[in-house]
Amino acid sequence: MFLQRKAAALYAQASDFNKTARFYYMKAEDAYFLANAQASFDDWKRARRYWDYFYHRK
C-alpha cells in the first residue's frame, strides 16, 4: 500500500512538472515567433526604404 501511494505521488509530481515545462515551452515558442516576425517586418521596411530611395530619386 505504501509503494502505491508513493508511486501515485510521483506520478502527480511528474504531471505537475510536465505542466510547468509545457507552459514555459509555449512561452519560449511564442517569444521565438514574435521575434522572428519582428525581424521579418524590419527587413521588409529596410527593403522598402531602399526601393523608395531609388524609385523617387530624380
JSON list of N, CA, C and O in Angstrom, two decimals:
[
{"chain": "A", "resi": 1, "resn": "MET", "atom": "N", "xyz": [0.82, -1.19, 0.00]},
{"chain": "A", "resi": 1, "resn": "MET", "atom": "CA", "xyz": [0.00, 0.00, 0.00]},
{"chain": "A", "resi": 1, "resn": "MET", "atom": "C", "xyz": [0.87, 1.26, 0.00]},
{"chain": "A", "resi": 1, "resn": "MET", "atom": "O", "xyz": [0.56, 2.21, -0.69]},
{"chain": "A", "resi": 2, "resn": "PHE", "atom": "N", "xyz": [1.96, 1.24, 0.77]},
{"chain": "A", "resi": 2, "resn": "PHE", "atom": "CA", "xyz": [2.85, 2.39, 0.85]},
{"chain": "A", "resi": 2, "resn": "PHE", "atom": "C", "xyz": [3.47, 2.70, -0.51]},
{"chain": "A", "resi": 2, "resn": "PHE", "atom": "O", "xyz": [3.55, 3.86, -0.93]},
{"chain": "A", "resi": 3, "resn": "LEU", "atom": "N", "xyz": [3.88, 1.65, -1.25]},
{"chain": "A", "resi": 3, "resn": "LEU", "atom": "CA", "xyz": [4.51, 1.85, -2.56]},
{"chain": "A", "resi": 3, "resn": "LEU", "atom": "C", "xyz": [3.52, 2.43, -3.56]},
{"chain": "A", "resi": 3, "resn": "LEU", "atom": "O", "xyz": [3.89, 3.24, -4.41]},
{"chain": "A", "resi": 4, "resn": "GLN", "atom": "N", "xyz": [2.27, 2.03, -3.45]},
{"chain": "A", "resi": 4, "resn": "GLN", "atom": "CA", "xyz": [1.25, 2.56, -4.37]},
{"chain": "A", "resi": 4, "resn": "GLN", "atom": "C", "xyz": [1.03, 4.05, -4.12]},
{"chain": "A", "resi": 4, "resn": "GLN", "atom": "O", "xyz": [0.90, 4.83, -5.07]},
{"chain": "A", "resi": 5, "resn": "ARG", "atom": "N", "xyz": [1.00, 4.44, -2.85]},
{"chain": "A", "resi": 5, "resn": "ARG", "atom": "CA", "xyz": [0.84, 5.87, -2.55]},
{"chain": "A", "resi": 5, "resn": "ARG", "atom": "C", "xyz": [2.05, 6.67, -3.01]},
{"chain": "A", "resi": 5, "resn": "ARG", "atom": "O", "xyz": [1.92, 7.78, -3.53]},
{"chain": "A", "resi": 6, "resn": "LYS", "atom": "N", "xyz": [3.23, 6.08, -2.81]},
{"chain": "A", "resi": 6, "resn": "LYS", "atom": "CA", "xyz": [4.45, 6.77, -3.24]},
{"chain": "A", "resi": 6, "resn": "LYS", "atom": "C", "xyz": [4.48, 6.89, -4.77]},
{"chain": "A", "resi": 6, "resn": "LYS", "atom": "O", "xyz": [4.83, 7.96, -5.30]},
{"chain": "A", "resi": 7, "resn": "ALA", "atom": "N", "xyz": [4.10, 5.85, -5.46]},
{"chain": "A", "resi": 7, "resn": "ALA", "atom": "CA", "xyz": [4.06, 5.89, -6.92]},
{"chain": "A", "resi": 7, "resn": "ALA", "atom": "C", "xyz": [3.03, 6.91, -7.40]},
{"chain": "A", "resi": 7, "resn": "ALA", "atom": "O", "xyz": [3.29, 7.67, -8.34]},
{"chain": "A", "resi": 8, "resn": "ALA", "atom": "N", "xyz": [1.87, 6.96, -6.77]},
{"chain": "A", "resi": 8, "resn": "ALA", "atom": "CA", "xyz": [0.85, 7.94, -7.14]},
{"chain": "A", "resi": 8, "resn": "ALA", "atom": "C", "xyz": [1.35, 9.36, -6.92]},
{"chain": "A", "resi": 8, "resn": "ALA", "atom": "O", "xyz": [1.12, 10.25, -7.75]},
{"chain": "A", "resi": 9, "resn": "ALA", "atom": "N", "xyz": [2.06, 9.57, -5.82]},
{"chain": "A", "resi": 9, "resn": "ALA", "atom": "CA", "xyz": [2.61, 10.90, -5.55]},
{"chain": "A", "resi": 9, "resn": "ALA", "atom": "C", "xyz": [3.66, 11.28, -6.59]},
{"chain": "A", "resi": 9, "resn": "ALA", "atom": "O", "xyz": [3.72, 12.42, -7.04]},
{"chain": "A", "resi": 10, "resn": "LEU", "atom": "N", "xyz": [4.47, 10.32, -7.00]},
{"chain": "A", "resi": 10, "resn": "LEU", "atom": "CA", "xyz": [5.49, 10.60, -8.01]},
{"chain": "A", "resi": 10, "resn": "LEU", "atom": "C", "xyz": [4.85, 10.90, -9.36]},
{"chain": "A", "resi": 10, "resn": "LEU", "atom": "O", "xyz": [5.31, 11.79, -10.10]},
{"chain": "A", "resi": 11, "resn": "TYR", "atom": "N", "xyz": [3.78, 10.18, -9.70]},
{"chain": "A", "resi": 11, "resn": "TYR", "atom": "CA", "xyz": [3.07, 10.47, -10.94]},
{"chain": "A", "resi": 11, "resn": "TYR", "atom": "C", "xyz": [2.44, 11.87, -10.90]},
{"chain": "A", "resi": 11, "resn": "TYR", "atom": "O", "xyz": [2.46, 12.59, -11.89]},
{"chain": "A", "resi": 12, "resn": "ALA", "atom": "N", "xyz": [1.89, 12.24, -9.77]},
{"chain": "A", "resi": 12, "resn": "ALA", "atom": "CA", "xyz": [1.31, 13.58, -9.63]},
{"chain": "A", "resi": 12, "resn": "ALA", "atom": "C", "xyz": [2.39, 14.65, -9.76]},
{"chain": "A", "resi": 12, "resn": "ALA", "atom": "O", "xyz": [2.19, 15.68, -10.43]},
{"chain": "A", "resi": 13, "resn": "GLN", "atom": "N", "xyz": [3.53, 14.41, -9.15]},
{"chain": "A", "resi": 13, "resn": "GLN", "atom": "CA", "xyz": [4.64, 15.36, -9.25]},
{"chain": "A", "resi": 13, "resn": "GLN", "atom": "C", "xyz": [5.13, 15.46, -10.69]},
{"chain": "A", "resi": 13, "resn": "GLN", "atom": "O", "xyz": [5.39, 16.56, -11.19]},
{"chain": "A", "resi": 14, "resn": "ALA", "atom": "N", "xyz": [5.25, 14.33, -11.36]},
{"chain": "A", "resi": 14, "resn": "ALA", "atom": "CA", "xyz": [5.69, 14.33, -12.76]},
{"chain": "A", "resi": 14, "resn": "ALA", "atom": "C", "xyz": [4.68, 15.09, -13.63]},
{"chain": "A", "resi": 14, "resn": "ALA", "atom": "O", "xyz": [5.06, 15.83, -14.54]},
{"chain": "A", "resi": 15, "resn": "SER", "atom": "N", "xyz": [3.41, 14.92, -13.35]},
{"chain": "A", "resi": 15, "resn": "SER", "atom": "CA", "xyz": [2.38, 15.65, -14.09]},
{"chain": "A", "resi": 15, "resn": "SER", "atom": "C", "xyz": [2.51, 17.15, -13.88]},
{"chain": "A", "resi": 15, "resn": "SER", "atom": "O", "xyz": [2.39, 17.94, -14.83]},
{"chain": "A", "resi": 16, "resn": "ASP", "atom": "N", "xyz": [2.75, 17.57, -12.65]},
{"chain": "A", "resi": 16, "resn": "ASP", "atom": "CA", "xyz": [2.94, 18.99, -12.37]},
{"chain": "A", "resi": 16, "resn": "ASP", "atom": "C", "xyz": [4.17, 19.54, -13.09]},
{"chain": "A", "resi": 16, "resn": "ASP", "atom": "O", "xyz": [4.13, 20.64, -13.65]},
{"chain": "A", "resi": 17, "resn": "PHE", "atom": "N", "xyz": [5.27, 18.79, -13.07]},
{"chain": "A", "resi": 17, "resn": "PHE", "atom": "CA", "xyz": [6.47, 19.23, -13.78]},
{"chain": "A", "resi": 17, "resn": "PHE", "atom": "C", "xyz": [6.22, 19.33, -15.28]},
{"chain": "A", "resi": 17, "resn": "PHE", "atom": "O", "xyz": [6.70, 20.24, -15.94]},
{"chain": "A", "resi": 18, "resn": "ASN", "atom": "N", "xyz": [5.45, 18.39, -15.81]},
{"chain": "A", "resi": 18, "resn": "ASN", "atom": "CA", "xyz": [5.12, 18.40, -17.23]},
{"chain": "A", "resi": 18, "resn": "ASN", "atom": "C", "xyz": [4.30, 19.63, -17.59]},
{"chain": "A", "resi": 18, "resn": "ASN", "atom": "O", "xyz": [4.54, 20.28, -18.61]},
{"chain": "A", "resi": 19, "resn": "LYS", "atom": "N", "xyz": [3.33, 19.98, -16.74]},
{"chain": "A", "resi": 19, "resn": "LYS", "atom": "CA", "xyz": [2.52, 21.18, -16.99]},
{"chain": "A", "resi": 19, "resn": "LYS", "atom": "C", "xyz": [3.38, 22.43, -16.96]},
{"chain": "A", "resi": 19, "resn": "LYS", "atom": "O", "xyz": [3.23, 23.32, -17.81]},
{"chain": "A", "resi": 20, "resn": "THR", "atom": "N", "xyz": [4.28, 22.50, -15.99]},
{"chain": "A", "resi": 20, "resn": "THR", "atom": "CA", "xyz": [5.17, 23.67, -15.89]},
{"chain": "A", "resi": 20, "resn": "THR", "atom": "C", "xyz": [6.09, 23.75, -17.10]},
{"chain": "A", "resi": 20, "resn": "THR", "atom": "O", "xyz": [6.26, 24.82, -17.69]},
{"chain": "A", "resi": 21, "resn": "ALA", "atom": "N", "xyz": [6.67, 22.62, -17.48]},
{"chain": "A", "resi": 21, "resn": "ALA", "atom": "CA", "xyz": [7.58, 22.60, -18.63]},
{"chain": "A", "resi": 21, "resn": "ALA", "atom": "C", "xyz": [6.84, 22.98, -19.91]},
{"chain": "A", "resi": 21, "resn": "ALA", "atom": "O", "xyz": [7.35, 23.75, -20.73]},
{"chain": "A", "resi": 22, "resn": "ARG", "atom": "N", "xyz": [5.63, 22.49, -20.08]},
{"chain": "A", "resi": 22, "resn": "ARG", "atom": "CA", "xyz": [4.84, 22.82, -21.27]},
{"chain": "A", "resi": 22, "resn": "ARG", "atom": "C", "xyz": [4.51, 24.31, -21.31]},
{"chain": "A", "resi": 22, "resn": "ARG", "atom": "O", "xyz": [4.58, 24.94, -22.36]},
{"chain": "A", "resi": 23, "resn": "PHE", "atom": "N", "xyz": [4.17, 24.89, -20.16]},
{"chain": "A", "resi": 23, "resn": "PHE", "atom": "CA", "xyz": [3.86, 26.31, -20.08]},
{"chain": "A", "resi": 23, "resn": "PHE", "atom": "C", "xyz": [5.06, 27.14, -20.54]},
{"chain": "A", "resi": 23, "resn": "PHE", "atom": "O", "xyz": [4.93, 28.04, -21.38]},
{"chain": "A", "resi": 24, "resn": "TYR", "atom": "N", "xyz": [6.25, 26.83, -20.01]},
{"chain": "A", "resi": 24, "resn": "TYR", "atom": "CA", "xyz": [7.43, 27.60, -20.37]},
{"chain": "A", "resi": 24, "resn": "TYR", "atom": "C", "xyz": [7.88, 27.32, -21.80]},
{"chain": "A", "resi": 24, "resn": "TYR", "atom": "O", "xyz": [8.41, 28.20, -22.49]},
{"chain": "A", "resi": 25, "resn": "TYR", "atom": "N", "xyz": [7.66, 26.12, -22.28]},
{"chain": "A", "resi": 25, "resn": "TYR", "atom": "CA", "xyz": [7.97, 25.81, -23.68]},
{"chain": "A", "resi": 25, "resn": "TYR", "atom": "C", "xyz": [7.09, 26.66, -24.60]},
{"chain": "A", "resi": 25, "resn": "TYR", "atom": "O", "xyz": [7.58, 27.23, -25.59]},
{"chain": "A", "resi": 26, "resn": "MET", "atom": "N", "xyz": [5.82, 26.76, -24.29]},
{"chain": "A", "resi": 26, "resn": "MET", "atom": "CA", "xyz": [4.91, 27.57, -25.12]},
{"chain": "A", "resi": 26, "resn": "MET", "atom": "C", "xyz": [5.29, 29.05, -25.06]},
{"chain": "A", "resi": 26, "resn": "MET", "atom": "O", "xyz": [5.23, 29.74, -26.08]},
{"chain": "A", "resi": 27, "resn": "LYS", "atom": "N", "xyz": [5.69, 29.54, -23.90]},
{"chain": "A", "resi": 27, "resn": "LYS", "atom": "CA", "xyz": [6.12, 30.93, -23.79]},
{"chain": "A", "resi": 27, "resn": "LYS", "atom": "C", "xyz": [7.38, 31.16, -24.64]},
{"chain": "A", "resi": 27, "resn": "LYS", "atom": "O", "xyz": [7.50, 32.18, -25.32]},
{"chain": "A", "resi": 28, "resn": "ALA", "atom": "N", "xyz": [8.32, 30.23, -24.60]},
{"chain": "A", "resi": 28, "resn": "ALA", "atom": "CA", "xyz": [9.53, 30.35, -25.39]},
{"chain": "A", "resi": 28, "resn": "ALA", "atom": "C", "xyz": [9.21, 30.29, -26.89]},
{"chain": "A", "resi": 28, "resn": "ALA", "atom": "O", "xyz": [9.79, 31.05, -27.68]},
{"chain": "A", "resi": 29, "resn": "GLU", "atom": "N", "xyz": [8.31, 29.41, -27.27]},
{"chain": "A", "resi": 29, "resn": "GLU", "atom": "CA", "xyz": [7.91, 29.30, -28.67]},
{"chain": "A", "resi": 29, "resn": "GLU", "atom": "C", "xyz": [7.26, 30.60, -29.14]},
{"chain": "A", "resi": 29, "resn": "GLU", "atom": "O", "xyz": [7.55, 31.09, -30.23]},
{"chain": "A", "resi": 30, "resn": "ASP", "atom": "N", "xyz": [6.39, 31.17, -28.33]},
{"chain": "A", "resi": 30, "resn": "ASP", "atom": "CA", "xyz": [5.75, 32.44, -28.68]},
{"chain": "A", "resi": 30, "resn": "ASP", "atom": "C", "xyz": [6.79, 33.54, -28.84]},
{"chain": "A", "resi": 30, "resn": "ASP", "atom": "O", "xyz": [6.72, 34.34, -29.78]},
{"chain": "A", "resi": 31, "resn": "ALA", "atom": "N", "xyz": [7.74, 33.60, -27.92]},
{"chain": "A", "resi": 31, "resn": "ALA", "atom": "CA", "xyz": [8.78, 34.63, -27.99]},
{"chain": "A", "resi": 31, "resn": "ALA", "atom": "C", "xyz": [9.60, 34.47, -29.26]},
{"chain": "A", "resi": 31, "resn": "ALA", "atom": "O", "xyz": [9.94, 35.46, -29.92]},
{"chain": "A", "resi": 32, "resn": "TYR", "atom": "N", "xyz": [9.92, 33.23, -29.62]},
{"chain": "A", "resi": 32, "resn": "TYR", "atom": "CA", "xyz": [10.69, 32.99, -30.85]},
{"chain": "A", "resi": 32, "resn": "TYR", "atom": "C", "xyz": [9.93, 33.48, -32.07]},
{"chain": "A", "resi": 32, "resn": "TYR", "atom": "O", "xyz": [10.48, 34.19, -32.92]},
{"chain": "A", "resi": 33, "resn": "PHE", "atom": "N", "xyz": [8.65, 33.11, -32.18]},
{"chain": "A", "resi": 33, "resn": "PHE", "atom": "CA", "xyz": [7.89, 33.50, -33.36]},
{"chain": "A", "resi": 33, "resn": "PHE", "atom": "C", "xyz": [7.63, 35.00, -33.40]},
{"chain": "A", "resi": 33, "resn": "PHE", "atom": "O", "xyz": [7.63, 35.61, -34.48]},
{"chain": "A", "resi": 34, "resn": "LEU", "atom": "N", "xyz": [7.43, 35.63, -32.26]},
{"chain": "A", "resi": 34, "resn": "LEU", "atom": "CA", "xyz": [7.25, 37.08, -32.25]},
{"chain": "A", "resi": 34, "resn": "LEU", "atom": "C", "xyz": [8.54, 37.79, -32.67]},
{"chain": "A", "resi": 34, "resn": "LEU", "atom": "O", "xyz": [8.50, 38.77, -33.42]},
{"chain": "A", "resi": 35, "resn": "ALA", "atom": "N", "xyz": [9.67, 37.30, -32.18]},
{"chain": "A", "resi": 35, "resn": "ALA", "atom": "CA", "xyz": [10.96, 37.89, -32.57]},
{"chain": "A", "resi": 35, "resn": "ALA", "atom": "C", "xyz": [11.21, 37.69, -34.07]},
{"chain": "A", "resi": 35, "resn": "ALA", "atom": "O", "xyz": [11.69, 38.60, -34.75]},
{"chain": "A", "resi": 36, "resn": "ASN", "atom": "N", "xyz": [10.89, 36.53, -34.57]},
{"chain": "A", "resi": 36, "resn": "ASN", "atom": "CA", "xyz": [11.07, 36.25, -36.00]},
{"chain": "A", "resi": 36, "resn": "ASN", "atom": "C", "xyz": [10.17, 37.15, -36.84]},
{"chain": "A", "resi": 36, "resn": "ASN", "atom": "O", "xyz": [10.60, 37.68, -37.87]},
{"chain": "A", "resi": 37, "resn": "ALA", "atom": "N", "xyz": [8.92, 37.33, -36.42]},
{"chain": "A", "resi": 37, "resn": "ALA", "atom": "CA", "xyz": [8.00, 38.20, -37.15]},
{"chain": "A", "resi": 37, "resn": "ALA", "atom": "C", "xyz": [8.51, 39.64, -37.15]},
{"chain": "A", "resi": 37, "resn": "ALA", "atom": "O", "xyz": [8.45, 40.32, -38.17]},
{"chain": "A", "resi": 38, "resn": "GLN", "atom": "N", "xyz": [9.02, 40.10, -36.02]},
{"chain": "A", "resi": 38, "resn": "GLN", "atom": "CA", "xyz": [9.53, 41.47, -35.95]},
{"chain": "A", "resi": 38, "resn": "GLN", "atom": "C", "xyz": [10.74, 41.64, -36.85]},
{"chain": "A", "resi": 38, "resn": "GLN", "atom": "O", "xyz": [10.88, 42.64, -37.54]},
{"chain": "A", "resi": 39, "resn": "ALA", "atom": "N", "xyz": [11.63, 40.65, -36.85]},
{"chain": "A", "resi": 39, "resn": "ALA", "atom": "CA", "xyz": [12.82, 40.73, -37.70]},
{"chain": "A", "resi": 39, "resn": "ALA", "atom": "C", "xyz": [12.41, 40.74, -39.18]},
{"chain": "A", "resi": 39, "resn": "ALA", "atom": "O", "xyz": [12.98, 41.49, -39.98]},
{"chain": "A", "resi": 40, "resn": "SER", "atom": "N", "xyz": [11.44, 39.94, -39.55]},
{"chain": "A", "resi": 40, "resn": "SER", "atom": "CA", "xyz": [10.97, 39.93, -40.94]},
{"chain": "A", "resi": 40, "resn": "SER", "atom": "C", "xyz": [10.37, 41.27, -41.32]},
{"chain": "A", "resi": 40, "resn": "SER", "atom": "O", "xyz": [10.60, 41.78, -42.42]},
{"chain": "A", "resi": 41, "resn": "PHE", "atom": "N", "xyz": [9.60, 41.85, -40.41]},
{"chain": "A", "resi": 41, "resn": "PHE", "atom": "CA", "xyz": [8.99, 43.16, -40.69]},
{"chain": "A", "resi": 41, "resn": "PHE", "atom": "C", "xyz": [10.07, 44.22, -40.83]},
{"chain": "A", "resi": 41, "resn": "PHE", "atom": "O", "xyz": [9.99, 45.08, -41.72]},
{"chain": "A", "resi": 42, "resn": "ASP", "atom": "N", "xyz": [11.09, 44.18, -39.97]},
{"chain": "A", "resi": 42, "resn": "ASP", "atom": "CA", "xyz": [12.18, 45.14, -40.07]},
{"chain": "A", "resi": 42, "resn": "ASP", "atom": "C", "xyz": [12.92, 44.99, -41.41]},
{"chain": "A", "resi": 42, "resn": "ASP", "atom": "O", "xyz": [13.30, 45.99, -42.03]},
{"chain": "A", "resi": 43, "resn": "ASP", "atom": "N", "xyz": [13.12, 43.74, -41.86]},
{"chain": "A", "resi": 43, "resn": "ASP", "atom": "CA", "xyz": [13.75, 43.52, -43.16]},
{"chain": "A", "resi": 43, "resn": "ASP", "atom": "C", "xyz": [12.89, 44.09, -44.28]},
{"chain": "A", "resi": 43, "resn": "ASP", "atom": "O", "xyz": [13.40, 44.69, -45.23]},
{"chain": "A", "resi": 44, "resn": "TRP", "atom": "N", "xyz": [11.59, 43.91, -44.17]},
{"chain": "A", "resi": 44, "resn": "TRP", "atom": "CA", "xyz": [10.68, 44.43, -45.19]},
{"chain": "A", "resi": 44, "resn": "TRP", "atom": "C", "xyz": [10.74, 45.97, -45.22]},
{"chain": "A", "resi": 44, "resn": "TRP", "atom": "O", "xyz": [10.78, 46.56, -46.30]},
{"chain": "A", "resi": 45, "resn": "LYS", "atom": "N", "xyz": [10.74, 46.61, -44.05]},
{"chain": "A", "resi": 45, "resn": "LYS", "atom": "CA", "xyz": [10.80, 48.07, -44.00]},
{"chain": "A", "resi": 45, "resn": "LYS", "atom": "C", "xyz": [12.11, 48.58, -44.61]},
{"chain": "A", "resi": 45, "resn": "LYS", "atom": "O", "xyz": [12.11, 49.56, -45.35]},
{"chain": "A", "resi": 46, "resn": "ARG", "atom": "N", "xyz": [13.21, 47.91, -44.30]},
{"chain": "A", "resi": 46, "resn": "ARG", "atom": "CA", "xyz": [14.50, 48.32, -44.85]},
{"chain": "A", "resi": 46, "resn": "ARG", "atom": "C", "xyz": [14.51, 48.18, -46.36]},
{"chain": "A", "resi": 46, "resn": "ARG", "atom": "O", "xyz": [14.95, 49.08, -47.09]},
{"chain": "A", "resi": 47, "resn": "ALA", "atom": "N", "xyz": [14.00, 47.08, -46.89]},
{"chain": "A", "resi": 47, "resn": "ALA", "atom": "CA", "xyz": [13.95, 46.87, -48.33]},
{"chain": "A", "resi": 47, "resn": "ALA", "atom": "C", "xyz": [13.03, 47.90, -48.99]},
{"chain": "A", "resi": 47, "resn": "ALA", "atom": "O", "xyz": [13.33, 48.39, -50.08]},
{"chain": "A", "resi": 48, "resn": "ARG", "atom": "N", "xyz": [11.93, 48.22, -48.33]},
{"chain": "A", "resi": 48, "resn": "ARG", "atom": "CA", "xyz": [11.01, 49.21, -48.88]},
{"chain": "A", "resi": 48, "resn": "ARG", "atom": "C", "xyz": [11.66, 50.60, -48.94]},
{"chain": "A", "resi": 48, "resn": "ARG", "atom": "O", "xyz": [11.52, 51.31, -49.93]},
{"chain": "A", "resi": 49, "resn": "ARG", "atom": "N", "xyz": [12.37, 50.97, -47.89]},
{"chain": "A", "resi": 49, "resn": "ARG", "atom": "CA", "xyz": [13.07, 52.26, -47.90]},
{"chain": "A", "resi": 49, "resn": "ARG", "atom": "C", "xyz": [14.13, 52.30, -49.02]},
{"chain": "A", "resi": 49, "resn": "ARG", "atom": "O", "xyz": [14.29, 53.31, -49.70]},
{"chain": "A", "resi": 50, "resn": "TYR", "atom": "N", "xyz": [14.82, 51.19, -49.19]},
{"chain": "A", "resi": 50, "resn": "TYR", "atom": "CA", "xyz": [15.84, 51.09, -50.24]},
{"chain": "A", "resi": 50, "resn": "TYR", "atom": "C", "xyz": [15.19, 51.27, -51.61]},
{"chain": "A", "resi": 50, "resn": "TYR", "atom": "O", "xyz": [15.67, 52.03, -52.45]},
{"chain": "A", "resi": 51, "resn": "TRP", "atom": "N", "xyz": [14.09, 50.60, -51.85]},
{"chain": "A", "resi": 51, "resn": "TRP", "atom": "CA", "xyz": [13.38, 50.70, -53.12]},
{"chain": "A", "resi": 51, "resn": "TRP", "atom": "C", "xyz": [12.85, 52.12, -53.32]},
{"chain": "A", "resi": 51, "resn": "TRP", "atom": "O", "xyz": [12.98, 52.70, -54.40]},
{"chain": "A", "resi": 52, "resn": "ASP", "atom": "N", "xyz": [12.23, 52.69, -52.29]},
{"chain": "A", "resi": 52, "resn": "ASP", "atom": "CA", "xyz": [11.67, 54.04, -52.40]},
{"chain": "A", "resi": 52, "resn": "ASP", "atom": "C", "xyz": [12.75, 55.07, -52.69]},
{"chain": "A", "resi": 52, "resn": "ASP", "atom": "O", "xyz": [12.51, 56.03, -53.44]},
{"chain": "A", "resi": 53, "resn": "TYR", "atom": "N", "xyz": [13.93, 54.88, -52.13]},
{"chain": "A", "resi": 53, "resn": "TYR", "atom": "CA", "xyz": [15.02, 55.82, -52.36]},
{"chain": "A", "resi": 53, "resn": "TYR", "atom": "C", "xyz": [15.34, 55.89, -53.86]},
{"chain": "A", "resi": 53, "resn": "TYR", "atom": "O", "xyz": [15.48, 56.96, -54.44]},
{"chain": "A", "resi": 54, "resn": "PHE", "atom": "N", "xyz": [15.50, 54.75, -54.50]},
{"chain": "A", "resi": 54, "resn": "PHE", "atom": "CA", "xyz": [15.85, 54.73, -55.91]},
{"chain": "A", "resi": 54, "resn": "PHE", "atom": "C", "xyz": [14.67, 55.06, -56.81]},
{"chain": "A", "resi": 54, "resn": "PHE", "atom": "O", "xyz": [14.82, 55.66, -57.87]},
{"chain": "A", "resi": 55, "resn": "TYR", "atom": "N", "xyz": [13.50, 54.68, -56.42]},
{"chain": "A", "resi": 55, "resn": "TYR", "atom": "CA", "xyz": [12.31, 54.90, -57.25]},
{"chain": "A", "resi": 55, "resn": "TYR", "atom": "C", "xyz": [11.94, 56.38, -57.30]},
{"chain": "A", "resi": 55, "resn": "TYR", "atom": "O", "xyz": [11.50, 56.88, -58.34]},
{"chain": "A", "resi": 56, "resn": "HIS", "atom": "N", "xyz": [12.11, 57.11, -56.21]},
{"chain": "A", "resi": 56, "resn": "HIS", "atom": "CA", "xyz": [11.71, 58.51, -56.14]},
{"chain": "A", "resi": 56, "resn": "HIS", "atom": "C", "xyz": [12.86, 59.48, -56.38]},
{"chain": "A", "resi": 56, "resn": "HIS", "atom": "O", "xyz": [12.70, 60.67, -56.24]},
{"chain": "A", "resi": 57, "resn": "ARG", "atom": "N", "xyz": [14.03, 58.95, -56.71]},
{"chain": "A", "resi": 57, "resn": "ARG", "atom": "CA", "xyz": [15.17, 59.82, -56.99]},
{"chain": "A", "resi": 57, "resn": "ARG", "atom": "C", "xyz": [14.98, 60.52, -58.32]},
{"chain": "A", "resi": 57, "resn": "ARG", "atom": "O", "xyz": [14.45, 59.96, -59.27]},
{"chain": "A", "resi": 58, "resn": "LYS", "atom": "N", "xyz": [15.41, 61.76, -58.41]},
{"chain": "A", "resi": 58, "resn": "LYS", "atom": "CA", "xyz": [15.28, 62.49, -59.67]},
{"chain": "A", "resi": 58, "resn": "LYS", "atom": "C", "xyz": [16.62, 62.86, -60.21]},
{"chain": "A", "resi": 58, "resn": "LYS", "atom": "O", "xyz": [17.60, 62.94, -59.62]}
]
